[in-house]
Each structure stands twice: as structure tokens, then as C-alpha cells.
């Protein structure tokens, strides 16, 4: 179980610094890609391209939050301003703990960002 964790909003610099999109890609390949066509996999890869993410992020069209265990990123969630959950990626070892804790924390952060 992960004892110490923090969930924080990420900007484009922290997305790059912590390799957020690499984590998203790795988790996608392991857990999601087997159910996708080759074309679907390539579309997802384009979707998480750093230039595409940077453009959406700079317009506040897409917001990211990172789940950290110490200095290590353990998961990421991203959402559109229209409240659509886009990405929810974390490696298997922390899946249960992460899933239980992140929903409440991210929900609270998201509401504070858009609904108040």
C-alpha cells in the first residue's frame, strides 16, 4: 500500500518533467491496446502527442492531475472542461489504492476548478 501520496494539478512543464505521457502510453499499451485495432492505437498515440497536449493545455481545454508517491508519478488523470474524463492511467501495482483515493481527491479539485 502507498502510504504517502499527493495529487496535484499538472502544467505542461510538469507533464514533460515527470514523463506523464510516457506513463500514459505504457499503461495504454499494457491494458488497453490489446482491445484496439492498429488504427485505434495510432489514433491514441496521436492524441497523446506532446504537441497536441501542449496546445490543448495552453487553451485550458484539457487539465491534468498527477498522483505522486514521493517524487515518483504513480498515475495521471485528465479531463476536458466540459467535464469529460479523458485519461485515467496508472500502473497495476497501485491500482486499487489509487482508484479508491483519486476519485474523491480529483473530483474535489475538478469541482473547485470549474464549478465554483
Tab-separated table of C-alpha atoms in Angstrom:
chain	number	residue	atom	x	y	z
A	1	UNK	CA	0.000	0.000	0.000
A	2	UNK	CA	1.170	3.521	-0.735
A	3	UNK	CA	1.319	5.485	2.499
A	4	UNK	CA	2.409	8.954	1.395
A	5	UNK	CA	0.888	10.403	-1.719
A	6	UNK	CA	-0.104	13.712	-3.191
A	7	UNK	CA	-2.443	14.637	-6.017
A	8	UNK	CA	-1.649	17.862	-7.793
A	9	UNK	CA	-2.663	19.729	-10.917
A	10	UNK	CA	-0.038	19.475	-13.654
A	11	UNK	CA	1.011	22.102	-16.158
A	12	UNK	CA	2.788	21.396	-19.440
A	13	UNK	CA	6.219	21.741	-17.818
A	14	UNK	CA	5.435	19.158	-15.141
A	15	UNK	CA	3.834	16.881	-17.754
A	16	UNK	CA	7.172	16.906	-19.570
A	17	UNK	CA	9.351	16.771	-16.442
A	18	UNK	CA	7.660	13.719	-14.937
A	19	UNK	CA	7.167	11.821	-18.203
A	20	UNK	CA	3.404	11.820	-17.802
A	21	UNK	CA	2.691	10.958	-21.426
A	22	UNK	CA	5.203	8.111	-21.331
A	23	UNK	CA	3.316	6.673	-18.360
A	24	UNK	CA	0.007	7.092	-20.194
A	25	UNK	CA	1.429	5.338	-23.267
A	26	UNK	CA	2.957	2.462	-21.273
A	27	UNK	CA	-0.250	1.806	-19.352
A	28	UNK	CA	-2.319	2.100	-22.535
A	29	UNK	CA	-0.124	-0.463	-24.298
A	30	UNK	CA	-0.347	-2.894	-21.404
A	31	UNK	CA	-4.036	-2.658	-20.524
A	32	UNK	CA	-5.969	-1.031	-23.364
A	33	UNK	CA	-4.174	-1.611	-26.674
A	34	UNK	CA	-4.959	-5.342	-26.860
A	35	UNK	CA	-8.624	-4.372	-27.364
A	36	UNK	CA	-7.871	-1.728	-30.034
A	37	UNK	CA	-7.279	-2.044	-33.754
A	38	UNK	CA	-3.913	-0.925	-35.119
A	39	UNK	CA	-5.642	2.220	-36.389
A	40	UNK	CA	-7.118	2.900	-32.946
A	41	UNK	CA	-3.716	2.510	-31.314
A	42	UNK	CA	-2.197	5.001	-33.749
A	43	UNK	CA	-5.044	7.473	-33.140
A	44	UNK	CA	-4.477	7.278	-29.394
A	45	UNK	CA	-0.759	7.817	-29.929
A	46	UNK	CA	-1.536	10.964	-31.957
A	47	UNK	CA	-3.955	12.129	-29.276
A	48	UNK	CA	-1.272	11.992	-26.562
A	49	UNK	CA	1.439	13.585	-28.710
A	50	UNK	CA	3.151	16.305	-26.660
A	51	UNK	CA	2.395	18.994	-29.251
A	52	UNK	CA	-1.292	18.114	-29.231
A	53	UNK	CA	-1.395	18.049	-25.438
A	54	UNK	CA	0.540	21.306	-25.180
A	55	UNK	CA	-1.938	23.030	-27.489
A	56	UNK	CA	-4.971	21.781	-25.543
A	57	UNK	CA	-3.333	22.541	-22.214
A	58	UNK	CA	-2.390	26.094	-23.198
A	59	UNK	CA	-6.038	26.783	-24.038
A	60	UNK	CA	-7.199	25.138	-20.795
A	61	UNK	CA	-9.187	22.672	-22.901
A	62	UNK	CA	-7.568	19.768	-21.116
A	63	UNK	CA	-6.480	19.622	-17.491
A	64	UNK	CA	-4.137	17.088	-15.899
A	65	UNK	CA	-3.662	15.918	-12.349
A	66	UNK	CA	-0.830	13.693	-11.206
A	67	UNK	CA	-0.810	11.164	-8.399
A	68	UNK	CA	2.629	11.079	-6.766
A	69	UNK	CA	4.236	8.686	-4.361
A	70	UNK	CA	7.142	10.734	-3.106
A	71	UNK	CA	8.854	12.188	-6.174
A	72	UNK	CA	7.587	9.419	-8.462
A	73	UNK	CA	4.490	9.819	-10.589
A	74	UNK	CA	2.232	6.844	-9.985
A	75	UNK	CA	-0.805	7.854	-12.016
A	76	UNK	CA	-2.464	10.548	-14.059
A	77	UNK	CA	-5.954	11.682	-14.828
A	78	UNK	CA	-7.010	14.232	-17.426
A	79	UNK	CA	-10.327	15.902	-18.144
A	80	UNK	CA	-11.864	18.349	-20.565
A	81	UNK	CA	-13.521	21.498	-19.338
A	82	UNK	CA	-16.837	20.002	-20.406
A	83	UNK	CA	-16.320	17.532	-17.547
A	84	UNK	CA	-15.402	14.557	-19.753
A	85	UNK	CA	-12.832	12.246	-18.246
A	86	UNK	CA	-10.229	11.630	-20.939
A	87	UNK	CA	-7.350	9.732	-19.404
A	88	UNK	CA	-7.107	7.644	-16.295
A	89	UNK	CA	-3.822	5.786	-16.259
A	90	UNK	CA	-1.850	4.149	-13.507
A	91	UNK	CA	0.315	1.040	-13.314
A	92	UNK	CA	-1.200	-2.114	-11.856
A	93	UNK	CA	0.713	-2.245	-8.513
A	94	UNK	CA	-1.025	0.855	-7.184
A	95	UNK	CA	-4.340	0.382	-8.990
A	96	UNK	CA	-6.563	-0.474	-6.017
A	97	UNK	CA	-5.264	2.190	-3.658
A	98	UNK	CA	-5.002	4.767	-6.411
A	99	UNK	CA	-8.509	4.116	-7.701
A	100	UNK	CA	-10.092	4.438	-4.277
A	101	UNK	CA	-8.262	7.610	-3.276
A	102	UNK	CA	-8.097	9.503	-6.547
A	103	UNK	CA	-11.806	9.636	-7.278
A	104	UNK	CA	-12.603	11.782	-4.264
A	105	UNK	CA	-9.483	13.933	-4.469
A	106	UNK	CA	-9.688	14.594	-8.206
A	107	UNK	CA	-13.406	15.197	-8.005
A	108	UNK	CA	-12.856	17.840	-5.322
A	109	UNK	CA	-10.076	19.523	-7.323
A	110	UNK	CA	-12.147	19.452	-10.505
A	111	UNK	CA	-15.191	20.961	-8.815
A	112	UNK	CA	-13.046	23.716	-7.347
A	113	UNK	CA	-11.611	24.480	-10.784
A	114	UNK	CA	-14.854	24.641	-12.782
A	115	UNK	CA	-17.931	24.564	-10.666
A	116	UNK	CA	-17.325	27.237	-8.048
